[in-house]
mmCIF file with all atom_site columns, C-alpha atoms in Angstrom:
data_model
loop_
_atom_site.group_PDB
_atom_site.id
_atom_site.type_symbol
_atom_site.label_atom_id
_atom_site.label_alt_id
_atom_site.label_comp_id
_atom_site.label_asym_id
_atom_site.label_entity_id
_atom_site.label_seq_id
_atom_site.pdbx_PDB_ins_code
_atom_site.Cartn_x
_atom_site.Cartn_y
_atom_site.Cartn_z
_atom_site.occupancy
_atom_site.B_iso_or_equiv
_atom_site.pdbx_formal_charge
_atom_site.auth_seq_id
_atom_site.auth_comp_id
_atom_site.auth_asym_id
_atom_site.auth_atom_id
_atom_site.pdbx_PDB_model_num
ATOM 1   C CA . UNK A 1 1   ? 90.309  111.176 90.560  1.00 0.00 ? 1   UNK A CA 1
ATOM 2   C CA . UNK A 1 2   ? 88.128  111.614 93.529  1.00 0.00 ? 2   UNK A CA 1
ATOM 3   C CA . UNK A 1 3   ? 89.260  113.404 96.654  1.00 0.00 ? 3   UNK A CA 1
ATOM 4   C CA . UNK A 1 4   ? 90.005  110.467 99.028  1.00 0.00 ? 4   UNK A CA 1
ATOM 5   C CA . UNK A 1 5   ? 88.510  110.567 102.278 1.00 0.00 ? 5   UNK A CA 1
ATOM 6   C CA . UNK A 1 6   ? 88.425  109.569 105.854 1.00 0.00 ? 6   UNK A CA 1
ATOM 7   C CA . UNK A 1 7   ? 86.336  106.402 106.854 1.00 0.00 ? 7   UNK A CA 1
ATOM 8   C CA . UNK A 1 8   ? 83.005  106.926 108.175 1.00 0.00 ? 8   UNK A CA 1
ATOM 9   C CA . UNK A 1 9   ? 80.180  104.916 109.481 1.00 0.00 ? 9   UNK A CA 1
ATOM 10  C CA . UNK A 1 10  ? 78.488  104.891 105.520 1.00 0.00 ? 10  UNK A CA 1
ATOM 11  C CA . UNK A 1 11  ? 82.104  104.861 103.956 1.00 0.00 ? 11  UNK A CA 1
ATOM 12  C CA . UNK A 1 12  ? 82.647  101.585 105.912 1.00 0.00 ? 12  UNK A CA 1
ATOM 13  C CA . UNK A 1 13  ? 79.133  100.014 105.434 1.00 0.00 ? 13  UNK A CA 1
ATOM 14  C CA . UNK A 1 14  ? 79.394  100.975 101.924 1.00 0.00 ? 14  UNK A CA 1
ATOM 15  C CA . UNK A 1 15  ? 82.890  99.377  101.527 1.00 0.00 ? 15  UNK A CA 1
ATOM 16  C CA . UNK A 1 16  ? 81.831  96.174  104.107 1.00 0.00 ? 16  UNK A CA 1
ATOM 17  C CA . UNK A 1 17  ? 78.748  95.562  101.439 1.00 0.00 ? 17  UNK A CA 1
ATOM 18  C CA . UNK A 1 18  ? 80.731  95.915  98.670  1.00 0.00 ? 18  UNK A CA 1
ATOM 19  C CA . UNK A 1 19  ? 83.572  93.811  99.952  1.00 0.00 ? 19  UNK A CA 1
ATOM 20  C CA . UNK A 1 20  ? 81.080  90.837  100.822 1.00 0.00 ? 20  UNK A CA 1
ATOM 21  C CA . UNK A 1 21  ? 79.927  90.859  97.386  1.00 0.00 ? 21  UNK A CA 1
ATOM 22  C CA . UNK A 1 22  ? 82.697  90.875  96.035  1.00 0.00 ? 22  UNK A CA 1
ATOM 23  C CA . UNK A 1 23  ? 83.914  87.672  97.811  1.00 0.00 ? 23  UNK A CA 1
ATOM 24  C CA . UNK A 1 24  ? 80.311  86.218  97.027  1.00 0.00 ? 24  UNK A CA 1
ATOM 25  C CA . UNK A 1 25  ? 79.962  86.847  93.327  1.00 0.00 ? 25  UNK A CA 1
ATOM 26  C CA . UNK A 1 26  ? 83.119  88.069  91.765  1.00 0.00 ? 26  UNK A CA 1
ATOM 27  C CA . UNK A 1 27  ? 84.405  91.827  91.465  1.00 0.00 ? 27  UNK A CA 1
ATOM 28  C CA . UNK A 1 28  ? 82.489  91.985  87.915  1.00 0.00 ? 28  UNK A CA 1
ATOM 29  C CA . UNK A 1 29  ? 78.926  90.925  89.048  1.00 0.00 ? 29  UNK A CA 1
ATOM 30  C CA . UNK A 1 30  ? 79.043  93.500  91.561  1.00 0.00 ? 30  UNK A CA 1
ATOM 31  C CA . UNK A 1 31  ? 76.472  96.442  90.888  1.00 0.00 ? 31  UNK A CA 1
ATOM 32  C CA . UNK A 1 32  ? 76.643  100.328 92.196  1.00 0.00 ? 32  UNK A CA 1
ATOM 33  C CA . UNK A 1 33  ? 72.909  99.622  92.905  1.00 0.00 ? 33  UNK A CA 1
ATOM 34  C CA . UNK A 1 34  ? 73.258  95.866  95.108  1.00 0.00 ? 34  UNK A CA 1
ATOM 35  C CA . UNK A 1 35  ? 76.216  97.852  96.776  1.00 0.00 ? 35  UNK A CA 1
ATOM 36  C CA . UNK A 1 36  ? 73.789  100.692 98.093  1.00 0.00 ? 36  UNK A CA 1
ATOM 37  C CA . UNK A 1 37  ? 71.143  97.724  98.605  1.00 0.00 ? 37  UNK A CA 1
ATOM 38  C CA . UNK A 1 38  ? 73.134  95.918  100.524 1.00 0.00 ? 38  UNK A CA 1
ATOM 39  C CA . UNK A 1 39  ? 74.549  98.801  102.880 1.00 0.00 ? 39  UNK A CA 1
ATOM 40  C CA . UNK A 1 40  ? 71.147  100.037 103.461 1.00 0.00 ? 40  UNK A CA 1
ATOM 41  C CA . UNK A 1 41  ? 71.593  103.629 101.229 1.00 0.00 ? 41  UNK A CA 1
ATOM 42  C CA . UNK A 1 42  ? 70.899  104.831 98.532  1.00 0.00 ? 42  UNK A CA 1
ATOM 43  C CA . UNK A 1 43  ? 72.793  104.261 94.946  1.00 0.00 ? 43  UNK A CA 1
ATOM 44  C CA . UNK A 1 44  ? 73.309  108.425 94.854  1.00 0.00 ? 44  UNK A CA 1
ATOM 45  C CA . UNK A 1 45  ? 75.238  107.932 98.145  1.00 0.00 ? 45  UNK A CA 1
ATOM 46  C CA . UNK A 1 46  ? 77.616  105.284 96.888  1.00 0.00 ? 46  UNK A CA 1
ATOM 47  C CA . UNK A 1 47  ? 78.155  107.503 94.218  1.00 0.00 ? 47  UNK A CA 1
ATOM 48  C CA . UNK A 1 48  ? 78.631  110.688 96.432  1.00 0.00 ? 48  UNK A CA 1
ATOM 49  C CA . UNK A 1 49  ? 81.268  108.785 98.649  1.00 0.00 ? 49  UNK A CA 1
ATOM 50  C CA . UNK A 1 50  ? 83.483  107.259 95.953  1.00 0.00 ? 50  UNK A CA 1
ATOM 51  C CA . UNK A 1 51  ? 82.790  108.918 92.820  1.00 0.00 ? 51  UNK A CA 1
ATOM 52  C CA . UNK A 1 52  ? 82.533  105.722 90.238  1.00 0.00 ? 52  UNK A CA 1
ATOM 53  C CA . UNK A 1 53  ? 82.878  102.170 90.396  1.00 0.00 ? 53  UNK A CA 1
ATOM 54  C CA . UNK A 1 54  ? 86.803  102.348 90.262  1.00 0.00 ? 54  UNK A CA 1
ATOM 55  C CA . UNK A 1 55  ? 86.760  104.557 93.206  1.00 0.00 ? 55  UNK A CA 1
ATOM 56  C CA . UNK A 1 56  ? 85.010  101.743 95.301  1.00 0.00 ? 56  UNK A CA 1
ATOM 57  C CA . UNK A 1 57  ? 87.539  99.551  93.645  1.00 0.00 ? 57  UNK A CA 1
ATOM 58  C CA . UNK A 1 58  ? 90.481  101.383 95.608  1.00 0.00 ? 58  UNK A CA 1
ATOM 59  C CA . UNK A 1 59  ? 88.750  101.915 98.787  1.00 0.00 ? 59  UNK A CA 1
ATOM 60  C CA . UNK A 1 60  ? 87.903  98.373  99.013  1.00 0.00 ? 60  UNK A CA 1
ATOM 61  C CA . UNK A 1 61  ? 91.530  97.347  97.800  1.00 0.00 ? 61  UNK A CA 1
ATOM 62  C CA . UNK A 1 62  ? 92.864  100.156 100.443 1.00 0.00 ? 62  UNK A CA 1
ATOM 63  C CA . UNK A 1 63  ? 90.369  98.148  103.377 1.00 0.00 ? 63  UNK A CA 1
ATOM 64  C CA . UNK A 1 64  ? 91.643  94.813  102.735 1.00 0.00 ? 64  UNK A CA 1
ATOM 65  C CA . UNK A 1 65  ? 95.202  95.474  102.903 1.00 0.00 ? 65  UNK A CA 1
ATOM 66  C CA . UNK A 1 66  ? 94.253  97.637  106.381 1.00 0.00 ? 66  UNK A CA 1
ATOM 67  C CA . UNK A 1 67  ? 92.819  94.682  107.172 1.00 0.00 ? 67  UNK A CA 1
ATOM 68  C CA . UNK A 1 68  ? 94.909  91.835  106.680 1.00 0.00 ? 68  UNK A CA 1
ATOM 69  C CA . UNK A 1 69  ? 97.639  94.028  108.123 1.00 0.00 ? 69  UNK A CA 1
ATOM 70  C CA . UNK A 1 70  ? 96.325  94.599  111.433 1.00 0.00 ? 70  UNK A CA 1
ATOM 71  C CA . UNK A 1 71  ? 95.584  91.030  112.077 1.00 0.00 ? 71  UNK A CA 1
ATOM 72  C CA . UNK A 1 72  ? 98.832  89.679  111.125 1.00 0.00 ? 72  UNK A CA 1
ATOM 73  C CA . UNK A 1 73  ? 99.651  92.169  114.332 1.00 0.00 ? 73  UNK A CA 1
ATOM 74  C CA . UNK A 1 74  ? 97.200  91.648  116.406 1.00 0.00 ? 74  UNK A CA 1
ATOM 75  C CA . UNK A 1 75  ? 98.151  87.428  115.940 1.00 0.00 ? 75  UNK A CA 1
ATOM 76  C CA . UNK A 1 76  ? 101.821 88.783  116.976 1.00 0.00 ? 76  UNK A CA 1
ATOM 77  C CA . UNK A 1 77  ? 100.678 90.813  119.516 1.00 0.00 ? 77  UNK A CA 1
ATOM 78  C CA . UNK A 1 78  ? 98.826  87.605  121.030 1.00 0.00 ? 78  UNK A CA 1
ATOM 79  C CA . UNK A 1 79  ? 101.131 85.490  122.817 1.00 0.00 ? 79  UNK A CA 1
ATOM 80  C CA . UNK A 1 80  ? 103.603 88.143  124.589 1.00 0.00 ? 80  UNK A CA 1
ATOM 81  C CA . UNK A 1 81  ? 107.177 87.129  124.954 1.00 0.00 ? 81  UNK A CA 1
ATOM 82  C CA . UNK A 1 82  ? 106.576 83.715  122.559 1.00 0.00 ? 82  UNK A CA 1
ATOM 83  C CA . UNK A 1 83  ? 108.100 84.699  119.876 1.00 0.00 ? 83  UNK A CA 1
ATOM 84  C CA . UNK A 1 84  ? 107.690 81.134  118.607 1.00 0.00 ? 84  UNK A CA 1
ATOM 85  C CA . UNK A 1 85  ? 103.838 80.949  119.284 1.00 0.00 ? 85  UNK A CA 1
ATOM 86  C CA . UNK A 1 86  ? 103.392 84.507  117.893 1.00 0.00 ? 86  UNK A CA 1
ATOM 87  C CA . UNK A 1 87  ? 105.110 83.432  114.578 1.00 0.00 ? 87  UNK A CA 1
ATOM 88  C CA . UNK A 1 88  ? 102.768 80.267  114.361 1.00 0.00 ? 88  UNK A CA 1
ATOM 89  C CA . UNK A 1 89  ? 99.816  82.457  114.714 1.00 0.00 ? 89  UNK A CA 1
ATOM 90  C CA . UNK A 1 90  ? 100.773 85.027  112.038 1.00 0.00 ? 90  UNK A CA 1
ATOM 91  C CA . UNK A 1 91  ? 102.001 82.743  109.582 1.00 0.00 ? 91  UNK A CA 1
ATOM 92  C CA . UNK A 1 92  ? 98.713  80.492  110.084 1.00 0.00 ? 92  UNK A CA 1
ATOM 93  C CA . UNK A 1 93  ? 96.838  83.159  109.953 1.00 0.00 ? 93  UNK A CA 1
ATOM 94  C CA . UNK A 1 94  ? 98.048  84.531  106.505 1.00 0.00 ? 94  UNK A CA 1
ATOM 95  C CA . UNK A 1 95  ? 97.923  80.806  105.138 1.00 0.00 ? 95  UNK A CA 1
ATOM 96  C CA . UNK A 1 96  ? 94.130  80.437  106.327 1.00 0.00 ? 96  UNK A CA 1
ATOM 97  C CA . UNK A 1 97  ? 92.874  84.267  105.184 1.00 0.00 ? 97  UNK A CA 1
ATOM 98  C CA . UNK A 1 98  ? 94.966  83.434  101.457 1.00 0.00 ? 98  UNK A CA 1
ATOM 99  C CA . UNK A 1 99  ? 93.016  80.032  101.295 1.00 0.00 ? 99  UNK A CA 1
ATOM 100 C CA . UNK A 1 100 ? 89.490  81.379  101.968 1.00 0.00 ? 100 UNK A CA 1
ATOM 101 C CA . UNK A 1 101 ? 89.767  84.900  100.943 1.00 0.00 ? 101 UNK A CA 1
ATOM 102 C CA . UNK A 1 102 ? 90.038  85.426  97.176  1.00 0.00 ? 102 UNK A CA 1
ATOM 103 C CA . UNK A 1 103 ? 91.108  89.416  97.800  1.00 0.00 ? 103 UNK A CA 1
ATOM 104 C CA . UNK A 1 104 ? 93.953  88.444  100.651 1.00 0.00 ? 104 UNK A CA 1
ATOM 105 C CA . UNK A 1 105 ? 95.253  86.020  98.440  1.00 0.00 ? 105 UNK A CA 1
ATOM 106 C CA . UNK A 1 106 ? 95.413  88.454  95.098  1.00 0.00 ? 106 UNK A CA 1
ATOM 107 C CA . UNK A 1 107 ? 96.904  90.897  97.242  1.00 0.00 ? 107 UNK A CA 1
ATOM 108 C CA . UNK A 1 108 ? 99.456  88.611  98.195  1.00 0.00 ? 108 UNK A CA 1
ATOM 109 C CA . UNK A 1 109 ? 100.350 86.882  95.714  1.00 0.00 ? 109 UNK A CA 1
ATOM 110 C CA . UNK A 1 110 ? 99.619  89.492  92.897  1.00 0.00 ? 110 UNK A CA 1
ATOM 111 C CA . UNK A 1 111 ? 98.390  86.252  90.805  1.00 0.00 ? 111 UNK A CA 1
ATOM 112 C CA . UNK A 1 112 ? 95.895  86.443  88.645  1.00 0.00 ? 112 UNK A CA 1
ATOM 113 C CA . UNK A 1 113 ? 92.594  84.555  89.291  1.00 0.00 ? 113 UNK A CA 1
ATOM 114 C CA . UNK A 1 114 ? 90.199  86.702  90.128  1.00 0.00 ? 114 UNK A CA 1
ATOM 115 C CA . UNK A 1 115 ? 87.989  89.644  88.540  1.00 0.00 ? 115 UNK A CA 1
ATOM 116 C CA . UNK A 1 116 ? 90.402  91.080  85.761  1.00 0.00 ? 116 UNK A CA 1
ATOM 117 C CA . UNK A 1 117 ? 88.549  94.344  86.667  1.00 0.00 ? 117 UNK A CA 1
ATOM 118 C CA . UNK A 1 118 ? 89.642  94.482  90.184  1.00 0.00 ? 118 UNK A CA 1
ATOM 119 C CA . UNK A 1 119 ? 92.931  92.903  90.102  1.00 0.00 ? 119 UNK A CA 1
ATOM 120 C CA . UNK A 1 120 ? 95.121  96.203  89.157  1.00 0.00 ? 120 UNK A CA 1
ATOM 121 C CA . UNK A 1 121 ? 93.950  97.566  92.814  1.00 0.00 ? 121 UNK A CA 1
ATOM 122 C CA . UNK A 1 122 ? 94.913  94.580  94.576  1.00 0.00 ? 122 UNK A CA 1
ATOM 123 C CA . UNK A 1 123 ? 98.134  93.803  92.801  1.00 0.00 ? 123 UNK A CA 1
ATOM 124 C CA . UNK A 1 124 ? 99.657  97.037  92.911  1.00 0.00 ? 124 UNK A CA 1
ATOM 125 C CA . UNK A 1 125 ? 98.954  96.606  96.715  1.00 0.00 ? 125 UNK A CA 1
ATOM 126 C CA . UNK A 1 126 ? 101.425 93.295  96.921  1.00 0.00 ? 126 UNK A CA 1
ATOM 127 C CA . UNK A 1 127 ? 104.602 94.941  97.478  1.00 0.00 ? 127 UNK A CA 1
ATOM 128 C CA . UNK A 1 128 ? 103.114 97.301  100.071 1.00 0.00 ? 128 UNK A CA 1
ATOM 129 C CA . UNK A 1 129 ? 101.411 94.741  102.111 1.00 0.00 ? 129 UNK A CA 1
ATOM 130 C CA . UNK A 1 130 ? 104.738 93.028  102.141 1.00 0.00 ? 130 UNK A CA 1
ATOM 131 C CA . UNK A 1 131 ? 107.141 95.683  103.052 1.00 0.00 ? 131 UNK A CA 1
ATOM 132 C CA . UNK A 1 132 ? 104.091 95.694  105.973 1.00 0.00 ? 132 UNK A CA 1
ATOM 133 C CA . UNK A 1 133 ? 103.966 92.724  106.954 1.00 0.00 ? 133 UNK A CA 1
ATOM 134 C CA . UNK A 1 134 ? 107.620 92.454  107.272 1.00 0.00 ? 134 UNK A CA 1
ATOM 135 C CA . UNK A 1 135 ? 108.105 95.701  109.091 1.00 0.00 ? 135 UNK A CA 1
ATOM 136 C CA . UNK A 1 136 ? 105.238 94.128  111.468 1.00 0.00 ? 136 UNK A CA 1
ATOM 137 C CA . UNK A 1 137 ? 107.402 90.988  112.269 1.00 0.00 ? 137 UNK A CA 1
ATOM 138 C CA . UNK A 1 138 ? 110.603 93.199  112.268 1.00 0.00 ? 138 UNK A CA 1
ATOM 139 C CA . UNK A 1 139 ? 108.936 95.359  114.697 1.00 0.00 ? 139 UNK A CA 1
ATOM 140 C CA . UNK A 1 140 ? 107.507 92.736  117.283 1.00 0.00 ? 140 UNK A CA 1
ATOM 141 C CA . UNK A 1 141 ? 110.731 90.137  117.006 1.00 0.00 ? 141 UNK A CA 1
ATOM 142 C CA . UNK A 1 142 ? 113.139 93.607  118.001 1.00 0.00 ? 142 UNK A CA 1
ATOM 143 C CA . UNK A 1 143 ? 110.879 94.039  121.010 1.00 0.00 ? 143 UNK A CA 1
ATOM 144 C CA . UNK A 1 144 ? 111.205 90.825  121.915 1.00 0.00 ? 144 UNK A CA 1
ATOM 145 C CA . UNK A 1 145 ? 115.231 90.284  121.065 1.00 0.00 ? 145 UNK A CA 1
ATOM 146 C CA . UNK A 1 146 ? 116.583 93.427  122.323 1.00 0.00 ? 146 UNK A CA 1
ATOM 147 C CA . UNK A 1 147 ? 120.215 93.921  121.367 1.00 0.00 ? 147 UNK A CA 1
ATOM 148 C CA . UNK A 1 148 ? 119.338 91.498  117.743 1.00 0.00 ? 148 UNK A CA 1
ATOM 149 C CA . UNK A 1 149 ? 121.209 92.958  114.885 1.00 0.00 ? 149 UNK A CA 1
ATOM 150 C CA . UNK A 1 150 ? 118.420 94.934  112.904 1.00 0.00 ? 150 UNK A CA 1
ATOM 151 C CA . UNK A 1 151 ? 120.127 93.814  109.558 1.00 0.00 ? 151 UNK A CA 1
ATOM 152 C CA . UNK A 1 152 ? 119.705 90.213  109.916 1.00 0.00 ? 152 UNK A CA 1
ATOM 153 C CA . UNK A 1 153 ? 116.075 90.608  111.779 1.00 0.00 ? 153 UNK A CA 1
ATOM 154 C CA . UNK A 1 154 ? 115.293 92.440  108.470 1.00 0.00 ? 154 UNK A CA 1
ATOM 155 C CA . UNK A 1 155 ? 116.517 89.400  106.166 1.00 0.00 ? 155 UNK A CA 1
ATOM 156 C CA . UNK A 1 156 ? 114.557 86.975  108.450 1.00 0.00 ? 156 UNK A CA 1
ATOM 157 C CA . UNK A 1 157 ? 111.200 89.082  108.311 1.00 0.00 ? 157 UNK A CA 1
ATOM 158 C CA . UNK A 1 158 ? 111.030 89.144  104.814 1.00 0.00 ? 158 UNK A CA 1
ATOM 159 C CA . UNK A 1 159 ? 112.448 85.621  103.948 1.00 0.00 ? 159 UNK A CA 1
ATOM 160 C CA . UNK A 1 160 ? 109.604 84.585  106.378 1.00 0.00 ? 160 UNK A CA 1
ATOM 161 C CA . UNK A 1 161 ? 106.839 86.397  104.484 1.00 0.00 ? 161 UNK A CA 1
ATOM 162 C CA . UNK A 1 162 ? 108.220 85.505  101.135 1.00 0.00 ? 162 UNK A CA 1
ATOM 163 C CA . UNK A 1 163 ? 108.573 81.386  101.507 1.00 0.00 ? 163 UNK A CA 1
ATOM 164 C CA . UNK A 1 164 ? 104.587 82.471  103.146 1.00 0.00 ? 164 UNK A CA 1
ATOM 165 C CA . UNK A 1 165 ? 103.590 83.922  100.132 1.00 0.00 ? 165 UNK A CA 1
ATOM 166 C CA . UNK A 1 166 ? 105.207 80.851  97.947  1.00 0.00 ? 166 UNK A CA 1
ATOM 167 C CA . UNK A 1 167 ? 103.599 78.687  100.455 1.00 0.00 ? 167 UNK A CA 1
ATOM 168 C CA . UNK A 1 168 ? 100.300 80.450  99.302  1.00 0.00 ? 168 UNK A CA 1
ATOM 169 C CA . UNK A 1 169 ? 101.039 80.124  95.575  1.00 0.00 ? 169 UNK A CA 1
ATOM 170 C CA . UNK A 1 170 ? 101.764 76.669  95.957  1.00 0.00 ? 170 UNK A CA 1
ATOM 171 C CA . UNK A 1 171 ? 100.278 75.035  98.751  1.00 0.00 ? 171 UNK A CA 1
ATOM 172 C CA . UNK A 1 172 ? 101.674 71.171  98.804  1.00 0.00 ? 172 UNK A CA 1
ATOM 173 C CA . UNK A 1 173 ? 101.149 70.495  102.672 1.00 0.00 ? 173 UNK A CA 1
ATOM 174 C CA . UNK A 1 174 ? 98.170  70.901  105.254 1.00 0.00 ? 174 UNK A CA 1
ATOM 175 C CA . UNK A 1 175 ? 97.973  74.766  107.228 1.00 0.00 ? 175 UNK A CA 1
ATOM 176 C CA . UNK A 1 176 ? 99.170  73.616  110.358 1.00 0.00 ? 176 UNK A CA 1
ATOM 177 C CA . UNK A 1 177 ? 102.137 71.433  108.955 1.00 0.00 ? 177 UNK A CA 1
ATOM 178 C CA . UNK A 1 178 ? 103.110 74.805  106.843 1.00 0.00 ? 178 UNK A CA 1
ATOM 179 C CA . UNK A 1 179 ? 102.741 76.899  109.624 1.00 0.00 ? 179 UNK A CA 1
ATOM 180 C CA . UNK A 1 180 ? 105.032 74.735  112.211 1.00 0.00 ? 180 UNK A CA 1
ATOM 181 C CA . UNK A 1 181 ? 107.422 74.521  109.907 1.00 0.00 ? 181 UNK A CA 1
ATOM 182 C CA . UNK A 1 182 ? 108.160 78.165  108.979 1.00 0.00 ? 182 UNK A CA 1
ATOM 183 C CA . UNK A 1 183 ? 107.120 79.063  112.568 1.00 0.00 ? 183 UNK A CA 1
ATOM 184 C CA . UNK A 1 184 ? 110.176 76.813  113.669 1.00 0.00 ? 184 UNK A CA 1
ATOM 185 C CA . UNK A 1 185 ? 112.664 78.616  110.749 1.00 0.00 ? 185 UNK A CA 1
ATOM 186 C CA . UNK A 1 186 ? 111.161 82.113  112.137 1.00 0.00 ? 186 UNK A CA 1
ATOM 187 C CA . UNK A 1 187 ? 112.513 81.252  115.689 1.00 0.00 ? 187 UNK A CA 1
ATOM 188 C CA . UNK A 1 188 ? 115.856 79.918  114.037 1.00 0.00 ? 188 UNK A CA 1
ATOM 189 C CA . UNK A 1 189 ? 116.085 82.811  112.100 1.00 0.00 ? 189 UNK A CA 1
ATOM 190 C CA . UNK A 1 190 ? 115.389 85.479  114.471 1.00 0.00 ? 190 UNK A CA 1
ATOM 191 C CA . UNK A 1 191 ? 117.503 83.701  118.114 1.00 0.00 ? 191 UNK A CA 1
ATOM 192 C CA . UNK A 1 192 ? 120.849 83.819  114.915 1.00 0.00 ? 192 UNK A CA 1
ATOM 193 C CA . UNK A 1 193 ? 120.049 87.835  114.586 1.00 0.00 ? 193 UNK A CA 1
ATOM 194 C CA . UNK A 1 194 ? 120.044 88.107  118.509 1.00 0.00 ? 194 UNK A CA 1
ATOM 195 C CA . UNK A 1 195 ? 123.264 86.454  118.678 1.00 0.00 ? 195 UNK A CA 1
ATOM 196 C CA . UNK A 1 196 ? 126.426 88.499  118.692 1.00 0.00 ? 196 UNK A CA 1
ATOM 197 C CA . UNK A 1 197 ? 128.647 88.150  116.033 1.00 0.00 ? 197 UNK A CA 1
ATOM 198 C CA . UNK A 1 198 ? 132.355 86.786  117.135 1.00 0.00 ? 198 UNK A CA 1
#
């Protein structure tokens, strides 16, 4: 197994290329060679950085989960104190990346659907992404409800991102209609674990 290694300017461009390829044409069509085309280096480099094809495989699987994390935060992050506009923003943004990105959604979802040679780096991936996600929304709802109990913020967060990733599976209503409705639950979820128990 290679040694794996901190990003760098050709790491990235090497894993950018390869990941816009990949979205493009499938995980299978993708060639070491239109890789190092594509990221403006040469095929010996691509080699150099990740060893074989599989070793792109998990630094590209490894980038799209960093990825898709740190926007469901930064969409959190956005609107400050509401908690209920924060929610809608995360949870549309996970519906909207799943729908158009083929990699976010087999990540996800751990469904198959997509290259059968690519798959085992995204799916093992699913329960991580989760537990992140959740911690995420666990995370940004405590600073926001000081005082919640940190049990039942916990069940919220991940019975938000699990009726998201059903939502995902099975799509049956518009984005936006999906969204306001499981932004509304978050907020009724989330102002019961700030209230004190009698």
């Amino acid at each position: 197994m290679i040694e794996q290694r901190g990003p760098t300017p050709v790491r990235t461009g090497i894993v950018d290329a390869a990941r816009a390829l990949t979205v493009a044409t499938g995980w299978d069509g993708v060639r070491m060679g239109a890789v190092a085309n594509a990221a403006g280096v040469s095929r010996q480099t691509v080699y150099n950085e990740f060893g074989s094809k599989a070793g792109l495989a998990e630094a590209l699987a490894r980038a799209e989960v960093d990825r898709f994390v740190g926007a469901v935060g930064a969409a959190l992050l956005a609107h400050g104190t509401d908690v209920r506009a924060g929610a809608y923003a995360a949870i549309a943004h996970t519906l909207t990346t799943a729908a158009e990105n083929p990699l976010v959604k087999a990540i996800l979802t751990s469904a198959r659907g997509g290259s059968d040679e690519l798959l085992p780096y995204l799916t093992t991936r699913a329960e991580v992404v989760l537990t992140e996600a959740s911690g995420a929304l666990i995370d940004w709802a405590g600073d926001h409800l000081p005082g919640a109990d940190q049990a039942a913020l916990a069940f919220a967060a991940d019975t938000i991102v699990r009726l998201v990733v059903s939502h995902i599976v099975l799509a049956r209503e518009p984005i936006e209609q999906t969204a306001t409705a499981l932004a509304d639950l978050a907020v009724h979820l989330f102002s019961a674990a700030a209230r004190p128990t009698p």
